[in-house]
Amino acid sequence: MDGFTFCAPTKVVFGRDTIPSVGGHIAEHGVSRVLLVFGGGSVRRNGVYDAVTASLQAAGVAWEEFWGVQPNPSLAQVEAGVDKARAYGAQGVLAVGGGSVIDCGKAIAAGCFLDDYWTYVETRKLLQKALPVFTVLTLSGTGTEMNEKAVITNEPEAKKWSVSGLCICPRVTIIDPQVQADVPWHLTMTGGIDAMTHVMENYFRGRLADAATGFFHEETTLQLNEGLLRGIVQSLNVLQRDPAHYGARASLAWAACWGLNGLTVAGLSGGDWTSHALEHALSGRYPHIPHGAGLAVLFPSWMEEVCDVAPAVFARFARTVWGVGQSGGEAAGVAGAMDADPQAMRALAREGVAATRRAFAAWGAPADLSHWGVTAEDVPEMVRNAFGYRALGRLVPLNEEQVTRIFMRVL
Amino acid sequence: MDGFTFCAPTKVVFGRDTIPSVGGHIAEHGVSRVLLVFGGGSVRRNGVYDAVTASLQAAGVAWEEFWGVQPNPSLAQVEAGVDKARAYGAQGVLAVGGGSVIDCGKAIAAGCFLDDYWTYVETRKLLQKALPVFTVLTLSGTGTEMNEKAVITNEPEAKKWSVSGLCICPRVTIIDPQVQADVPWHLTMTGGIDAMTHVMENYFRGRLADAATGFFHEETTLQLNEGLLRGIVQSLNVLQRDPAHYGARASLAWAACWGLNGLTVAGLSGGDWTSHALEHALSGRYPHIPHGAGLAVLFPSWMEEVCDVAPAVFARFARTVWGVGQSGGEAAGVAGAMDADPQAMRALAREGVAATRRAFAAWGAPADLSHWGVTAEDVPEMVRNAFGYRALGRLVPLNEEQVTRIFMRVL
């Protein structure tokens, strides 16, 4: 278990009818003027807009509204939001929406203290100062509601890059799973897959400590990650046939909240994150591709590319998340003794990849890039773009040929 | 999944050789004079005392030392610490030790702002103000290193009661699992059992949503709790034969850190906590009984008393934590379809209780109260004491007869 620092100070207020508390929480932080950031109009239809503004009014918090944040929020939107926040003299940002809206709100909160947002992104330095951020979450998946990251797309340069800093970690996040009851299935499902990939990007760096018992050096983190993955899988299975199931909405929302706040990477040396880099190259070029859907295509292809390098953890995943090759009598969730035969272990690892693909397909996730009209001609540029951000492959370093193969396998 | 608020703002710095960073973290918080709180002398022998004081010196943080905090720290010790902190003009408290030392440090930090510590405890109100608390953990189990609680024993009144408030939540906690490498097995084991009971006190309030799929209303929380329990069980199994195993020390320490900071109770309506109330009545009367050892005796007896009331979650526990009745082919950790036959489910639930007892016994935990010379004559007073704190039994309300039986069963 490698060393790490964990800090996720967000206060999460979770449950039915929690949105009316938002104004009080903001006022408690001494904030009396907020920029209110929204996406499209769905919050007007489902009552969230009315609940939020009534709560702000009751708490004596004034606001200015900034509408229209798109999926894969753009630098241009961040700059427009910063202008609006400055002109209004906002003391805080309240983002009401899904991951894109919250990321845009975080970037605006930081941008108010920067001369040029993108120049700072390019420095890769931690953000030091931001307006306090508050959120009301309406779509679970990204985990941005409880972390210190924001991903923004510079469309002219086709770069989808993140910045981070504790200063943009939301002070308070409100999650009422009820408001997600009528989220369409494809958004629920891609949100769930996005959250799964946050866990899995870290998970596969787990290292077997003892083949006889199946104990891994990062046992507790792997156990927690498997728990989150199974929680998401089972919640999605319930929601696919019963979209308004409160327990499943709540379990999915709570699991997604923990996917990317530090818990799932504890001891795992930063995880791998190749698939996310490739997806950013993909949706940086094609901003209409939903992040979770792009990952549903790319993640299994990455797994197939690398699983032979770390068969023990991939075999464990096959057993504990999908039940492949699980024999009776051992404690559920315990990987159990690892097969001494490396070939059998590699075979089990590959069965886990196949089981992942089968689950994604059963949920109706896209399985290839041609779904969005991507062709082989696009691949070299996406490979260049992905390597432009950083070296790829921490579990195992990847070269251009391998990354090209990850894309080409799922064209 | 019931509503809840989660907030655990402690920054945890985890890993090998992290203790030398403590001075820098304290200085970052603008604190330049601390009361340094210790238990016995073990930190002098294992190098922790030297590392801590060298770090403080390097960071320009001055200190005064307060030694001798005992297991089940007493009100008298808190009062002595408050006097010392006030006389010194401490701006913060650095507790270096296990749960007792940290609880005492937290109580001192709050006590500096109270006229009379115990009078405040009796009000059951949240603490509002305390000196900032920092910790270096040397024995895992209680979870106090990442939460807002402190348990202190008023020996003259035989009351072991807790107070809480975000103000005593440690600002920074340093966990170097290496320093636990030579903790004796009985302390490692009772620490691990203590952490398990924190998870289990909450876990058994899970409610089955769908017998056909085995989905529970609080699925994600139950999954995380099962992951923590298995992480602890497997770490203890490794440490029993290999006490210096770093991965197992680290996995145990990290799991214990999460047992009582809000994660394990999310959506579970506050958990039950009867066993803890009974253990507090026990060790309030017999302060030499280690908390985790008392729980190892009492918790299975509580399980036996109540498992028929909620057989679904007890049956799930039997399957997912101990592998009892687990058939092959289903995803590990998935409870699977619940047996429609209530009698079969109750039988499985009881097998889970037996498996818990077997594991505790295999680790060498005490199995009955006579181990400490407790007799039937002590029981009525302990029952009175337990009910004096609050009504008992949230999973199912318990009367005096039932609570008496929980004690008598394990005399």
mmCIF file of N, CA and C in Angstrom, chain B residues 3-47:
data_model
loop_
_atom_site.group_PDB
_atom_site.id
_atom_site.type_symbol
_atom_site.label_atom_id
_atom_site.label_comp_id
_atom_site.label_asym_id
_atom_site.label_seq_id
_atom_site.Cartn_x
_atom_site.Cartn_y
_atom_site.Cartn_z
ATOM 1 N N GLY B 3 -32.066 9.598 4.934
ATOM 2 C CA GLY B 3 -31.253 10.791 4.744
ATOM 3 C C GLY B 3 -30.138 10.881 5.776
ATOM 4 N N PHE B 4 -29.071 11.586 5.416
ATOM 5 C CA PHE B 4 -27.927 11.737 6.328
ATOM 6 C C PHE B 4 -27.067 12.897 5.861
ATOM 7 N N THR B 5 -26.206 13.348 6.750
ATOM 8 C CA THR B 5 -25.174 14.316 6.394
ATOM 9 C C THR B 5 -23.829 13.658 6.635
ATOM 10 N N PHE B 6 -22.947 13.743 5.646
ATOM 11 C CA PHE B 6 -21.605 13.188 5.803
ATOM 12 C C PHE B 6 -20.592 14.319 5.751
ATOM 13 N N CYS B 7 -19.713 14.368 6.732
ATOM 14 C CA CYS B 7 -18.630 15.353 6.705
ATOM 15 C C CYS B 7 -17.466 14.827 7.535
ATOM 16 N N ALA B 8 -16.361 14.502 6.896
ATOM 17 C CA ALA B 8 -15.164 14.004 7.585
ATOM 18 C C ALA B 8 -13.967 14.761 7.020
ATOM 19 N N PRO B 9 -13.780 16.002 7.491
ATOM 20 C CA PRO B 9 -12.795 16.874 6.837
ATOM 21 C C PRO B 9 -11.334 16.613 7.180
ATOM 22 N N THR B 10 -11.063 15.647 8.055
ATOM 23 C CA THR B 10 -9.671 15.367 8.438
ATOM 24 C C THR B 10 -8.796 15.071 7.219
ATOM 25 N N LYS B 11 -7.640 15.715 7.166
ATOM 26 C CA LYS B 11 -6.645 15.335 6.159
ATOM 27 C C LYS B 11 -5.841 14.173 6.736
ATOM 28 N N VAL B 12 -5.876 13.016 6.060
ATOM 29 C CA VAL B 12 -5.132 11.848 6.530
ATOM 30 C C VAL B 12 -3.866 11.707 5.693
ATOM 31 N N VAL B 13 -2.740 11.707 6.367
ATOM 32 C CA VAL B 13 -1.450 11.521 5.700
ATOM 33 C C VAL B 13 -0.976 10.126 6.076
ATOM 34 N N PHE B 14 -0.968 9.241 5.086
ATOM 35 C CA PHE B 14 -0.872 7.800 5.340
ATOM 36 C C PHE B 14 0.336 7.214 4.628
ATOM 37 N N GLY B 15 1.105 6.435 5.343
ATOM 38 C CA GLY B 15 2.177 5.706 4.672
ATOM 39 C C GLY B 15 3.459 5.664 5.478
ATOM 40 N N ARG B 16 4.449 5.004 4.909
ATOM 41 C CA ARG B 16 5.743 4.865 5.570
ATOM 42 C C ARG B 16 6.383 6.232 5.754
ATOM 43 N N ASP B 17 6.978 6.430 6.924
ATOM 44 C CA ASP B 17 7.817 7.611 7.166
ATOM 45 C C ASP B 17 7.074 8.927 6.983
ATOM 46 N N THR B 18 5.809 8.938 7.378
ATOM 47 C CA THR B 18 5.027 10.172 7.267
ATOM 48 C C THR B 18 5.101 11.020 8.532
ATOM 49 N N ILE B 19 5.549 10.435 9.648
ATOM 50 C CA ILE B 19 5.530 11.173 10.915
ATOM 51 C C ILE B 19 6.382 12.446 10.869
ATOM 52 N N PRO B 20 7.532 12.435 10.199
ATOM 53 C CA PRO B 20 8.329 13.674 10.159
ATOM 54 C C PRO B 20 7.616 14.864 9.505
ATOM 55 N N SER B 21 6.444 14.639 8.896
ATOM 56 C CA SER B 21 5.730 15.773 8.291
ATOM 57 C C SER B 21 4.829 16.491 9.282
ATOM 58 N N VAL B 22 4.676 15.946 10.510
ATOM 59 C CA VAL B 22 3.625 16.470 11.391
ATOM 60 C C VAL B 22 3.838 17.934 11.769
ATOM 61 N N GLY B 23 5.076 18.302 12.047
ATOM 62 C CA GLY B 23 5.342 19.693 12.437
ATOM 63 C C GLY B 23 4.931 20.679 11.350
ATOM 64 N N GLY B 24 5.276 20.342 10.123
ATOM 65 C CA GLY B 24 4.914 21.203 8.996
ATOM 66 C C GLY B 24 3.409 21.376 8.868
ATOM 67 N N HIS B 25 2.658 20.294 9.049
ATOM 68 C CA HIS B 25 1.190 20.385 8.957
ATOM 69 C C HIS B 25 0.633 21.287 10.051
ATOM 70 N N ILE B 26 1.191 21.175 11.255
ATOM 71 C CA ILE B 26 0.696 22.000 12.359
ATOM 72 C C ILE B 26 1.015 23.475 12.094
ATOM 73 N N ALA B 27 2.234 23.732 11.656
ATOM 74 C CA ALA B 27 2.630 25.122 11.373
ATOM 75 C C ALA B 27 1.757 25.725 10.276
ATOM 76 N N GLU B 28 1.405 24.895 9.269
ATOM 77 C CA GLU B 28 0.523 25.361 8.180
ATOM 78 C C GLU B 28 -0.812 25.885 8.704
ATOM 79 N N HIS B 29 -1.237 25.342 9.838
ATOM 80 C CA HIS B 29 -2.499 25.791 10.440
ATOM 81 C C HIS B 29 -2.285 26.997 11.358
ATOM 82 N N GLY B 30 -1.098 27.564 11.324
ATOM 83 C CA GLY B 30 -0.849 28.769 12.117
ATOM 84 C C GLY B 30 -0.704 28.504 13.607
ATOM 85 N N VAL B 31 -0.411 27.270 13.964
ATOM 86 C CA VAL B 31 -0.283 26.892 15.374
ATOM 87 C C VAL B 31 1.207 26.797 15.721
ATOM 88 N N SER B 32 1.637 27.512 16.754
ATOM 89 C CA SER B 32 3.067 27.468 17.093
ATOM 90 C C SER B 32 3.354 26.972 18.513
ATOM 91 N N ARG B 33 2.300 26.628 19.271
ATOM 92 C CA ARG B 33 2.492 26.056 20.619
ATOM 93 C C ARG B 33 1.454 24.957 20.812
ATOM 94 N N VAL B 34 1.899 23.731 21.039
ATOM 95 C CA VAL B 34 0.938 22.635 21.215
ATOM 96 C C VAL B 34 1.143 21.922 22.547
ATOM 97 N N LEU B 35 0.023 21.408 23.057
ATOM 98 C CA LEU B 35 0.111 20.432 24.143
ATOM 99 C C LEU B 35 0.264 19.065 23.490
ATOM 100 N N LEU B 36 1.315 18.364 23.866
ATOM 101 C CA LEU B 36 1.633 17.071 23.272
ATOM 102 C C LEU B 36 1.146 15.999 24.254
ATOM 103 N N VAL B 37 0.172 15.178 23.826
ATOM 104 C CA VAL B 37 -0.487 14.224 24.722
ATOM 105 C C VAL B 37 -0.022 12.804 24.388
ATOM 106 N N PHE B 38 0.402 12.067 25.405
ATOM 107 C CA PHE B 38 0.918 10.699 25.224
ATOM 108 C C PHE B 38 0.272 9.745 26.227
ATOM 109 N N GLY B 39 0.407 8.447 25.937
ATOM 110 C CA GLY B 39 0.006 7.424 26.904
ATOM 111 C C GLY B 39 1.200 7.005 27.742
ATOM 112 N N GLY B 40 1.511 5.702 27.709
ATOM 113 C CA GLY B 40 2.697 5.225 28.429
ATOM 114 C C GLY B 40 3.941 5.522 27.619
ATOM 115 N N GLY B 41 4.978 4.755 27.851
ATOM 116 C CA GLY B 41 6.250 5.104 27.246
ATOM 117 C C GLY B 41 6.562 4.421 25.925
ATOM 118 N N SER B 42 5.612 3.671 25.322
ATOM 119 C CA SER B 42 5.973 2.889 24.135
ATOM 120 C C SER B 42 6.476 3.790 23.004
ATOM 121 N N VAL B 43 5.954 5.001 22.927
ATOM 122 C CA VAL B 43 6.412 5.888 21.849
ATOM 123 C C VAL B 43 7.863 6.322 22.044
ATOM 124 N N ARG B 44 8.382 6.168 23.267
ATOM 125 C CA ARG B 44 9.810 6.457 23.474
ATOM 126 C C ARG B 44 10.664 5.325 22.917
ATOM 127 N N ARG B 45 10.127 4.100 22.999
ATOM 128 C CA ARG B 45 10.915 2.940 22.580
ATOM 129 C C ARG B 45 10.900 2.738 21.068
ATOM 130 N N ASN B 46 9.790 3.086 20.406
ATOM 131 C CA ASN B 46 9.700 2.766 18.977
ATOM 132 C C ASN B 46 10.094 3.924 18.062
ATOM 133 N N GLY B 47 10.634 4.982 18.647
ATOM 134 C CA GLY B 47 11.145 6.074 17.809
ATOM 135 C C GLY B 47 10.134 7.156 17.475
#
